[in-house]
XYZ file of C-alpha atoms in Angstrom:
666
model
C -84.296 140.152 33.243
C -82.135 137.049 32.831
C -81.278 135.939 29.373
C -82.276 132.396 28.518
C -79.202 130.285 28.045
C -79.105 128.790 24.583
C -77.760 125.280 24.136
C -76.062 124.610 20.835
C -76.076 120.998 19.709
C -73.479 120.301 17.083
C -74.684 116.722 16.538
C -78.492 116.635 16.943
C -78.628 112.913 16.110
C -76.738 112.205 19.345
C -80.011 112.822 21.191
C -81.523 109.732 19.588
C -81.032 106.413 21.330
C -80.468 103.166 19.427
C -83.937 102.036 20.501
C -85.604 105.045 18.874
C -83.630 104.604 15.684
C -84.556 100.912 15.575
C -88.243 101.834 15.888
C -87.862 104.136 12.882
C -86.145 101.350 10.927
C -88.971 98.940 11.769
C -91.446 101.363 10.213
C -89.561 101.722 6.921
C -88.223 98.163 6.651
C -90.742 97.172 3.933
C -89.213 99.555 1.405
C -85.583 98.764 0.420
C -85.061 102.194 -1.139
C -86.103 103.888 2.111
C -83.614 101.754 4.056
C -80.890 102.636 1.584
C -81.643 106.352 1.859
C -81.637 106.098 5.659
C -78.271 104.348 5.824
C -76.678 106.939 3.516
C -77.745 109.887 5.691
C -74.670 109.742 7.919
C -72.106 107.293 9.307
C -74.055 106.752 12.506
C -77.267 105.886 10.619
C -75.197 103.591 8.400
C -73.910 101.737 11.460
C -77.338 101.704 13.132
C -78.979 100.176 10.040
C -76.225 97.542 9.938
C -76.857 96.562 13.559
C -80.644 96.561 13.158
C -81.066 94.347 10.075
C -81.653 90.662 10.744
C -82.852 89.408 7.327
C -80.831 89.433 4.115
C -81.680 88.487 0.519
C -78.529 89.117 -1.543
C -78.640 89.244 -5.341
C -75.250 87.582 -5.915
C -73.427 84.903 -3.937
C -70.090 86.592 -4.671
C -71.227 89.588 -2.597
C -71.672 87.459 0.542
C -68.302 88.204 2.241
C -68.818 91.955 2.020
C -72.521 91.880 2.897
C -72.202 89.552 5.878
C -69.217 91.503 7.202
C -71.418 94.571 7.363
C -74.541 92.873 8.742
C -73.067 90.916 11.632
C -76.420 90.236 13.318
C -77.940 88.360 10.377
C -80.309 85.629 11.582
C -82.293 84.902 8.361
C -80.428 84.438 5.080
C -82.450 83.990 1.881
C -80.277 82.907 -1.069
C -83.099 82.292 -3.557
C -81.771 85.079 -5.809
C -78.419 83.270 -5.997
C -78.699 80.337 -8.424
C -75.072 79.320 -7.871
C -73.932 78.978 -4.261
C -70.625 77.167 -3.974
C -69.096 75.336 -1.026
C -66.825 78.341 -0.528
C -69.860 80.632 -0.237
C -71.403 78.375 2.417
C -68.074 78.334 4.237
C -68.097 82.153 4.271
C -71.638 82.121 5.656
C -70.622 79.727 8.427
C -67.460 81.634 9.378
C -68.983 85.126 9.450
C -72.586 84.527 10.544
C -72.236 81.208 12.344
C -73.160 82.345 15.881
C -76.233 84.376 14.829
C -77.648 82.540 11.799
C -80.940 80.754 12.496
C -82.475 80.270 9.042
C -81.074 79.728 5.532
C -82.991 79.241 2.276
C -81.179 77.368 -0.526
C -84.348 76.244 -2.326
C -83.386 77.878 -5.645
C -79.652 77.462 -5.379
C -77.241 74.843 -6.651
C -73.514 74.074 -7.051
C -72.949 73.192 -3.374
C -72.096 69.737 -2.055
C -71.987 67.823 1.208
C -68.687 69.562 2.054
C -70.299 73.004 1.991
C -73.287 71.816 4.000
C -70.883 70.314 6.566
C -69.251 73.696 7.191
C -72.667 75.307 7.482
C -73.968 72.684 9.909
C -70.891 72.748 12.165
C -70.403 76.520 12.281
C -74.051 77.589 12.595
C -74.752 76.086 16.002
C -78.045 77.956 16.373
C -79.452 76.998 12.964
C -83.119 76.049 13.389
C -84.394 76.138 9.788
C -82.985 75.131 6.402
C -84.699 74.882 3.013
C -82.965 72.537 0.570
C -85.929 72.061 -1.770
C -85.095 71.330 -5.420
C -81.611 70.014 -4.599
C -82.240 67.198 -7.061
C -78.628 65.953 -6.930
C -78.401 65.815 -3.140
C -77.738 62.326 -1.845
C -77.694 60.504 1.469
C -74.146 61.697 2.269
C -75.380 65.293 2.307
C -78.345 64.295 4.486
C -75.937 62.704 6.974
C -74.082 66.025 7.128
C -77.314 67.940 7.800
C -77.864 65.618 10.760
C -74.958 67.401 12.464
C -77.178 70.492 12.899
C -78.494 69.325 16.260
C -80.633 72.420 16.869
C -82.552 72.064 13.614
C -86.347 72.386 14.005
C -87.606 72.911 10.455
C -86.310 71.292 7.263
C -87.634 71.302 3.686
C -86.345 68.674 1.264
C -88.956 68.913 -1.500
C -87.896 67.294 -4.802
C -84.654 65.889 -3.373
C -85.268 62.830 -5.513
C -81.933 61.119 -4.834
C -82.525 60.832 -1.077
C -83.418 57.407 0.300
C -84.599 55.994 3.594
C -80.973 55.872 4.780
C -80.473 59.631 4.437
C -83.767 60.424 6.131
C -82.837 57.969 8.878
C -79.614 59.915 9.537
C -81.588 63.162 9.851
C -84.103 61.487 12.161
C -81.343 60.245 14.484
C -79.370 63.506 14.519
C -82.113 66.146 14.531
C -84.381 65.127 17.388
C -85.840 68.632 17.791
C -87.554 68.687 14.375
C -91.067 70.140 14.398
C -91.594 70.603 10.630
C -90.451 68.256 7.846
C -91.289 68.493 4.140
C -90.416 65.497 1.934
C -92.703 66.319 -0.991
C -91.619 64.475 -4.182
C -88.741 62.681 -2.412
C -89.610 59.608 -4.423
C -86.736 57.554 -2.988
C -88.164 57.701 0.523
C -90.642 55.040 1.632
C -92.312 53.618 4.710
C -89.005 52.865 6.456
C -87.672 56.438 6.327
C -90.970 58.003 7.314
C -91.371 55.478 10.132
C -87.919 56.365 11.493
C -88.826 60.054 11.500
C -92.009 59.334 13.434
C -90.206 57.156 15.988
C -87.167 59.400 16.574
C -88.597 62.937 16.197
C -91.413 63.088 18.702
C -91.880 66.867 18.441
C -93.012 66.905 14.795
C -96.019 69.173 14.238
C -96.072 69.422 10.447
C -95.221 66.564 8.058
C -95.466 66.755 4.246
C -95.323 63.311 2.590
C -96.927 64.333 -0.711
C -96.158 62.113 -3.721
C -94.075 59.648 -1.699
C -94.317 55.904 -2.505
C -95.594 55.138 0.984
C -98.489 52.992 2.160
C -100.705 53.108 5.207
C -98.050 51.087 7.064
C -95.978 54.113 8.114
C -99.097 56.064 9.081
C -99.529 53.809 12.107
C -96.383 55.421 13.572
C -97.017 58.892 12.161
C -100.447 59.186 13.777
C -98.946 58.305 17.162
C -97.091 61.643 17.178
C -98.695 63.465 20.088
C -97.987 66.976 18.714
C -98.836 66.369 15.032
C -101.047 69.192 13.714
C -100.568 69.043 9.926
C -100.302 65.926 7.732
C -100.044 66.261 3.942
C -100.569 63.109 1.845
C -101.319 64.623 -1.564
C -100.820 62.161 -4.414
C -99.848 59.212 -2.194
C -101.261 56.478 -4.422
C -100.022 53.733 -2.094
C -102.287 54.942 0.690
C -105.409 52.885 0.044
C -108.297 51.295 1.883
C -106.529 47.971 2.440
C -103.405 49.500 3.998
C -105.562 51.574 6.358
C -107.928 48.752 7.276
C -106.306 48.052 10.639
C -105.465 51.672 11.414
C -106.559 52.749 14.868
C -105.356 56.032 16.284
C -106.235 58.809 18.649
C -104.413 61.786 17.116
C -106.312 64.543 18.888
C -103.706 67.156 17.948
C -104.273 66.791 14.166
C -105.809 69.971 12.732
C -105.084 69.720 9.001
C -105.210 66.684 6.701
C -104.515 66.839 2.959
C -105.508 63.624 1.154
C -106.037 65.249 -2.249
C -105.311 63.194 -5.373
C -105.125 59.969 -3.342
C -106.790 58.027 -6.131
C -106.992 54.721 -4.241
C -108.568 56.169 -1.107
C -112.335 55.786 -0.792
C -114.903 56.337 1.906
C -113.775 53.218 3.781
C -110.138 54.301 4.026
C -111.035 57.882 4.837
C -113.205 56.719 7.742
C -110.181 54.895 9.215
C -107.940 57.915 8.635
C -110.363 60.275 10.385
C -111.355 57.894 13.166
C -109.283 59.537 15.893
C -108.881 63.060 14.488
C -111.647 64.590 16.538
C -110.103 68.067 16.479
C -109.561 68.245 12.703
C -110.185 71.739 11.308
C -109.028 71.581 7.664
C -109.655 68.700 5.236
C -108.502 68.583 1.597
C -110.008 65.844 -0.589
C -109.582 67.546 -3.981
C -109.483 65.292 -7.050
C -110.287 62.143 -5.103
C -111.791 59.189 -6.951
C -114.908 58.741 -4.820
C -118.234 60.396 -5.479
C -119.047 62.864 -2.693
C -122.436 61.362 -1.907
C -124.588 60.896 1.167
C -122.634 57.768 2.140
C -119.277 59.487 1.663
C -120.350 62.461 3.770
C -121.074 60.081 6.648
C -117.306 59.459 6.975
C -117.000 63.073 8.196
C -119.239 62.424 11.177
C -116.445 62.149 13.740
C -114.829 65.444 12.708
C -118.016 67.373 11.958
C -118.004 69.388 15.181
C -114.514 70.851 14.676
C -114.231 71.005 10.855
C -113.849 74.572 9.559
C -112.519 74.104 6.032
C -113.150 71.504 3.319
C -111.753 71.395 -0.224
C -113.458 69.166 -2.809
C -112.048 70.651 -6.041
C -112.566 68.490 -9.111
C -114.656 65.896 -7.282
C -117.921 64.403 -8.455
C -120.399 65.859 -5.972
C -124.074 65.008 -5.534
C -126.775 67.259 -4.121
C -127.436 64.790 -1.315
C -123.744 64.793 -0.432
C -123.596 68.592 -0.163
C -126.784 68.673 1.859
C -125.371 66.101 4.287
C -122.127 68.076 4.670
C -124.141 71.222 5.424
C -126.236 69.442 8.040
C -123.316 67.764 9.788
C -120.541 70.360 9.463
C -122.355 73.608 10.128
C -119.238 75.205 11.658
C -117.556 75.326 8.228
C -115.945 78.668 7.365
C -114.261 77.721 4.076
C -115.632 75.592 1.221
C -113.955 75.006 -2.141
C -115.849 73.317 -4.990
C -113.726 74.559 -7.889
C -114.335 72.608 -11.120
C -116.961 70.393 -9.524
C -118.954 70.320 -12.748
C -121.833 68.316 -11.257
C -122.744 70.905 -8.608
C -126.281 72.251 -9.085
C -128.322 75.063 -7.590
C -130.157 72.586 -5.411
C -126.992 71.082 -3.936
C -125.150 74.358 -3.332
C -128.214 76.092 -1.890
C -128.812 73.255 0.563
C -125.170 73.564 1.666
C -124.777 77.317 2.128
C -128.117 77.846 3.830
C -126.711 75.883 6.791
C -123.363 77.712 6.887
C -124.140 81.040 8.505
C -120.480 81.590 9.440
C -119.047 80.888 5.966
C -116.120 83.190 5.110
C -114.625 81.754 1.907
C -116.380 80.054 -1.027
C -114.870 78.888 -4.323
C -117.304 77.779 -7.069
C -114.967 78.368 -10.033
C -116.189 76.681 -13.250
C -119.357 75.302 -11.641
C -121.144 75.982 -14.907
C -124.557 74.607 -13.911
C -125.089 77.263 -11.241
C -127.475 80.137 -11.894
C -128.714 83.209 -10.078
C -130.632 80.948 -7.687
C -127.351 79.914 -6.046
C -126.058 83.487 -5.848
C -129.304 84.609 -4.223
C -128.950 81.892 -1.588
C -125.270 82.699 -0.991
C -125.995 86.392 -0.550
C -128.898 85.736 1.802
C -127.235 83.048 3.935
C -123.584 84.160 4.096
C -123.285 87.840 5.058
C -119.828 87.250 6.578
C -118.186 86.207 3.297
C -114.727 87.726 2.748
C -113.786 85.713 -0.347
C -115.965 84.589 -3.272
C -114.486 82.989 -6.397
C -116.982 82.254 -9.162
C -115.072 82.365 -12.440
C -116.981 81.081 -15.493
C -120.367 80.738 -13.814
C -121.859 81.907 -17.087
C -125.512 81.064 -16.298
C -125.665 83.644 -13.502
C -127.774 86.579 -14.669
C -126.704 90.201 -14.424
C -129.323 90.956 -11.780
C -127.870 88.398 -9.347
C -124.626 90.340 -8.960
C -126.508 93.233 -7.443
C -127.273 91.044 -4.419
C -123.587 90.325 -3.770
C -122.821 93.980 -3.141
C -125.958 94.521 -1.085
C -125.659 91.502 1.188
C -121.937 90.639 1.359
C -120.439 93.962 2.377
C -117.381 92.402 4.065
C -115.919 90.961 0.844
C -112.158 91.379 0.444
C -111.621 89.084 -2.548
C -113.998 88.670 -5.504
C -113.309 86.752 -8.716
C -115.936 87.333 -11.412
C -113.820 86.362 -14.428
C -115.868 85.391 -17.494
C -119.280 86.362 -16.105
C -122.230 88.461 -17.246
C -121.828 91.255 -14.698
C -122.535 94.775 -15.966
C -122.084 98.337 -14.667
C -125.071 98.100 -12.324
C -123.494 95.035 -10.741
C -120.228 96.930 -10.242
C -122.158 99.811 -8.715
C -123.523 97.442 -6.101
C -120.153 95.795 -5.482
C -118.598 99.203 -4.855
C -120.397 99.052 -1.496
C -117.823 96.444 -0.413
C -115.391 98.998 0.984
C -112.918 96.353 2.223
C -112.443 94.875 -1.251
C -108.721 94.392 -2.003
C -108.777 91.944 -4.955
C -111.231 92.176 -7.875
C -110.990 90.058 -11.031
C -113.123 91.109 -13.992
C -111.323 89.386 -16.870
C -113.460 88.631 -19.953
C -116.413 90.572 -18.513
C -117.711 91.981 -21.781
C -120.632 93.956 -20.341
C -118.670 96.359 -18.126
C -117.582 99.836 -19.182
C -115.790 102.860 -17.750
C -118.945 103.800 -15.865
C -118.780 100.613 -13.819
C -115.093 101.151 -13.029
C -115.834 104.674 -11.844
C -118.072 103.193 -9.131
C -115.252 100.865 -8.045
C -112.799 103.756 -7.963
C -115.089 105.783 -5.737
C -116.086 103.000 -3.350
C -113.136 100.585 -3.084
C -110.185 102.663 -1.933
C -108.442 99.591 -0.456
C -108.210 97.826 -3.820
C -104.710 96.394 -4.382
C -105.358 93.959 -7.276
C -107.491 94.507 -10.380
C -107.741 92.129 -13.350
C -109.372 93.488 -16.525
C -107.947 90.928 -18.966
C -109.854 91.146 -22.266
C -112.583 93.340 -20.808
C -112.757 95.248 -24.057
C -115.279 97.880 -22.964
C -112.657 99.629 -20.804
C -110.852 102.787 -21.937
C -108.531 105.402 -20.410
C -111.454 107.009 -18.570
C -112.108 103.898 -16.506
C -108.423 103.374 -15.682
C -108.174 107.016 -14.610
C -111.049 106.470 -12.155
C -109.235 103.475 -10.659
C -105.911 105.307 -10.392
C -107.560 108.275 -8.730
C -109.545 106.292 -6.168
C -107.266 103.291 -5.496
C -103.939 104.840 -4.534
C -102.592 101.596 -3.020
C -103.036 99.547 -6.192
C -100.250 96.936 -6.464
C -101.322 94.742 -9.404
C -103.292 95.552 -12.553
C -103.879 93.537 -15.721
C -105.211 95.423 -18.743
C -104.054 92.892 -21.352
C -105.917 93.034 -24.680
C -107.928 96.104 -23.675
C -107.222 97.576 -27.089
C -108.562 101.077 -26.428
C -106.046 101.750 -23.655
C -103.432 104.421 -24.475
C -100.570 106.201 -22.721
C -103.112 108.272 -20.803
C -103.891 105.206 -18.696
C -100.224 104.651 -17.900
C -99.783 108.279 -16.902
C -102.793 107.925 -14.594
C -101.457 104.687 -13.086
C -98.062 106.258 -12.471
C -99.697 107.998 -9.491
C -100.072 104.574 -7.824
C -96.667 104.483 -6.158
C -97.314 100.995 -4.722
C -97.650 99.422 -8.177
C -95.607 96.201 -8.454
C -97.178 94.217 -11.318
C -98.306 95.787 -14.598
C -99.601 93.612 -17.466
C -100.531 95.309 -20.720
C -100.029 92.512 -23.246
C -101.738 93.154 -26.573
C -102.405 96.884 -26.007
C -101.354 98.306 -29.407
C -101.724 101.991 -28.475
C -99.249 101.988 -25.585
C -95.880 103.621 -26.325
C -92.565 104.169 -24.588
C -93.783 107.560 -23.398
C -96.410 105.923 -21.212
C -93.936 103.288 -20.022
C -91.531 106.038 -18.973
C -94.226 107.584 -16.767
C -94.689 104.261 -14.965
C -90.940 103.717 -14.619
C -90.195 107.134 -13.145
C -92.894 107.144 -10.463
C -93.539 103.476 -9.606
C -90.315 102.565 -7.811
C -91.641 99.188 -6.589
C -92.371 97.834 -10.080
C -91.278 94.168 -10.130
C -93.191 92.472 -12.970
C -93.885 93.933 -16.406
C -95.603 92.305 -19.398
C -95.361 94.354 -22.601
C -95.783 91.542 -25.128
C -97.439 92.618 -28.398
C -97.086 96.323 -27.638
C -95.475 97.295 -30.978
C -94.650 100.892 -29.996
C -92.503 99.962 -27.002
C -88.921 100.697 -28.058
C -85.463 101.405 -26.669
C -86.323 104.807 -25.216
C -88.822 103.213 -22.861
C -86.353 100.540 -21.778
C -83.582 103.057 -21.151
C -85.876 104.916 -18.781
C -86.898 101.643 -17.189
C -83.263 100.605 -16.684
C -82.507 103.873 -14.928
C -85.502 104.129 -12.590
C -86.955 100.625 -12.066
C -84.274 99.014 -9.928
C -86.768 96.567 -8.345
C -87.761 94.969 -11.667
C -87.456 91.161 -11.607
C -89.493 89.979 -14.621
C -90.160 91.472 -18.051
C -91.757 90.233 -21.295
C -90.689 92.133 -24.432
C -91.841 89.687 -27.109
C -93.228 91.286 -30.286
C -92.070 94.798 -29.396
C -89.826 97.270 -31.252
C -86.919 96.808 -28.842
C -83.401 96.501 -30.300
C -80.030 95.479 -28.872
C -79.542 98.873 -27.217
C -82.687 98.615 -25.111
C -82.181 94.964 -24.202
C -78.572 95.473 -23.082
C -79.652 98.390 -20.894
C -81.587 95.935 -18.702
C -78.233 94.769 -17.315
C -78.299 97.934 -15.206
C -81.160 96.424 -13.176
C -79.417 94.321 -10.565
C -82.315 92.053 -9.612
C -83.681 91.166 -13.079
C -84.355 87.412 -13.097
C -86.716 86.590 -15.957
C -86.586 87.921 -19.536
C -88.822 86.942 -22.462
C -87.972 88.207 -25.954
C -89.616 86.160 -28.704
C -90.369 87.525 -32.205
C -88.523 90.814 -31.732
C -87.008 91.486 -35.152
C -84.735 94.313 -33.960
C -82.515 91.988 -31.944
C -79.268 90.428 -33.110
C -77.514 87.363 -31.657
C -74.637 89.511 -30.383
C -77.037 91.908 -28.682
C -78.929 89.096 -26.995
C -75.656 87.511 -25.877
C -74.434 90.784 -24.377
C -77.725 91.292 -22.515
C -77.737 87.739 -21.133
C -74.155 88.062 -19.914
C -74.808 91.456 -18.357
C -77.800 90.262 -16.297
C -75.821 88.373 -13.675
C -78.825 87.156 -11.659
C -80.831 85.840 -14.603
C -82.801 82.686 -13.756
C -84.934 82.225 -16.880
C -84.684 83.381 -20.496
C -87.404 82.734 -23.071
C -86.018 83.220 -26.577
C -86.926 82.408 -30.160
C -85.759 78.949 -31.202
C -83.809 80.403 -34.147
C -81.334 81.971 -31.716
C -80.343 78.595 -30.305
C -78.077 77.835 -33.232
C -76.814 81.424 -33.504
C -75.617 81.841 -29.912
C -72.247 80.258 -29.048
C -72.732 76.901 -27.252
C -70.075 77.934 -24.739
C -72.166 80.986 -23.828
C -75.276 78.872 -23.274
C -73.319 76.396 -21.127
C -71.814 79.251 -19.119
C -75.213 80.813 -18.436
C -76.739 77.460 -17.503
C -73.888 76.842 -15.065
C -74.649 80.256 -13.605
C -78.225 79.111 -12.940
C -80.119 80.372 -16.001
C -82.736 78.075 -17.594
C -83.557 78.535 -21.291
C -86.951 78.110 -22.928
C -86.833 78.082 -26.720
C -90.079 79.046 -28.473
C -90.866 78.572 -32.143
C -94.289 80.196 -32.205
C -95.261 82.280 -35.199
C -97.290 85.437 -35.064
C -100.981 84.679 -34.664
C -103.958 86.939 -35.314
C -105.893 87.860 -32.207
C -109.452 86.611 -31.965
C -112.260 88.941 -31.077
C -113.013 88.315 -27.349
C -116.708 87.707 -27.952
C -115.985 85.167 -30.679
C -113.305 83.534 -28.519
C -115.750 83.194 -25.623
C -118.473 81.687 -27.776
C -116.040 79.141 -29.192
C -115.011 78.154 -25.674
C -118.612 77.671 -24.577
C -119.337 75.539 -27.648
C -116.558 73.149 -26.656
C -117.825 72.675 -23.099
C -119.994 69.506 -22.796
C-alpha cells in the first residue's frame, strides 16, 4: 500500500491570492481595530492592507507624510480631524498622492492659503471632489486657483463668506465638468456669479444657493440647466413673487426643490417656480410665510402626479389645505408637519386617509392632535417606516396600542413626551424592524414595558429614555439582553439607574453613544465595565454623576481609544483623570464645568496633551487663570473655547417640569 505523500507548507498564507485577502478586508473595513489587528499579523498582511485601503481620515496633519507614504493608493482623504492644515501639508498630499487622489475634505480645517490649494490643484490631476466649507477667510484668489482643477465635478464652498461673483466666475470658467455645487451662506455671491455658473457649467445636477442675496433673475438661467435635479433656495429672501413673475421654464429633470424660509415667496411665486417642474419628487416649503390653504395647495397641481415628499414644518396649515394636498398628491410617501400648531384631527385625518403608500410622517409638536388622528394613521398607513410624534400630549394611552398592531414595518418611532404606558410598549414590540425608539419624558412606562421591547425589537440600535423616571436597572438589563446591536442609549436623569445597568450594557459591543447625565448612583466601577468591553464608544456624557472619579477615567483612557467627545462637568474628576485623556488620540470635545477637583495647571496640561482637540467647554473662572499664550496656542491649533459661568442648579421633578411647560404653551 502506497503511502500518501504529505506536503509541508512553510508559509500557508502564500496560498491566498490578493483578491481573497481584499475580500476579507472589505468585510472588516468598518472596524478600525480589526483592520489594525489584521495588518499586524505579518508583513504580508501589513503590505496587503496598505495596498487595499483607499480612504484615510488621519488624526493629525503632521502624520500625513508617513501615512500617505504607506497608503499609496489613497483616493479619498478626509482631513476633518485636522483643524490646522498648512500649505506644506497640502504640498505633501499633492506630491505623494497626486496621481490617485480623487476626493479631499477640508471642511473643518484651516491655516492653508491659495498657495497650498495651488499645489493641490496642479498635482492632483484626477481630483473630482473638494470640500472647502467653513473657509471663512478664503478669497477670490484662492477660488481662481481651484479653477485649475479641470477634472473637478463636485465642490462645496459653504460659509466662504469672502468669495464674490469674480471668484465663482473663475471656477465656472475653469471647472466645466461640475455636477454639484454648494454655495450655502456665501453671502458675497449674487445673481452674476450664479448666472455664470449656470451658463458655463452645463452638467450641474445639484445646486445649493441657500441664504444667498440672489433674486429670481439668476433662476432664469439656472432652470435652463438640462440635467438639474436638485435646487436648494433655503432662506433666499430676494426670491419673491415679483422677480419670478416672468419666469417660464421647462426643467423636467428637477426632482428636488427646497424653498424653505423664503419669506417673500407666496402662492403666486411658487406657481411660477413649479410651472415646468413636472417631474418634481421632493418639495420643502418649511417656515414659509403663506398659509397652506386650499388656494395655496392649488399651486401644486402641476407636480401632483410625481410628488413623493413634502415638508411644511412651522407653516400655518388649514384643514382644507391638507385635504386638498391629500386629494391631489396621493402618491406622497413622506409628509412633515413638525411644529404646525394649527393642524387638527380633521385636517390630518383627511390627508392620511388618501395616502395609502405613506412611509414617513412627522407630526412633532402638533399639540391639537388626539387619538382620532393616530387611529386614522394606523388604519390608513400600514407601510409606515418612520413616525415622529413628540409632544402630542392629547393622544390617549389606548391609541398607542393601534400603532403596534397596524404599523408593523416601523423602523423609527419618536414618542418623546407622550402618555404611552407599558401596554403601548407591549404592542409596539410587535414592530420587529424597529431600530430607533425615543421614549424621553414618558412618565407612564416602567421596566415591564422595556422588557417587551427587549424581547421583540432585537434590531434596536437607538434608545432614548431621557427623564423617563420609572426605569430602573431591571429594564435596562432587558434591553441589553435582547438588543445586542444597540449603538446609542440615553438614560439621563433616570435617577434609579446604578452600575448594574452599565454592567448589563457593557455586553452591547456596538455601543457608540452613552448618555447618563444626572444619574447620581453611577460610579467609576460601572464606567470601567463600559470602557473595557465597548471598544467603539465615541460619545460619553457623565455630567452630574458625582461618583465618577479618576479611576474610571484611567480605565477609559486605556481601553476607549475611539472616544471623541466627553462631558465631565460636576463630577469628582481631578487633574490626574483629566490628563489621562491625552492618551486617547482622537478626543475632540471636552466639557469640564463645575469640577472642583481641577486646578489650572491640570487643565492646561490636559488641553496641551489632547493634540486633536476641537472644542473645550470650561468654567469662566479659568479664563483668567490660564496663560493667555496657552489659549492663543490652542486656538491656533484649531481648538474653540466656550466659557460657562453657570452655577449649580437644583433639578426639577420631571412631572413638575412637564406641567410647567404645558402651562406656558398657548
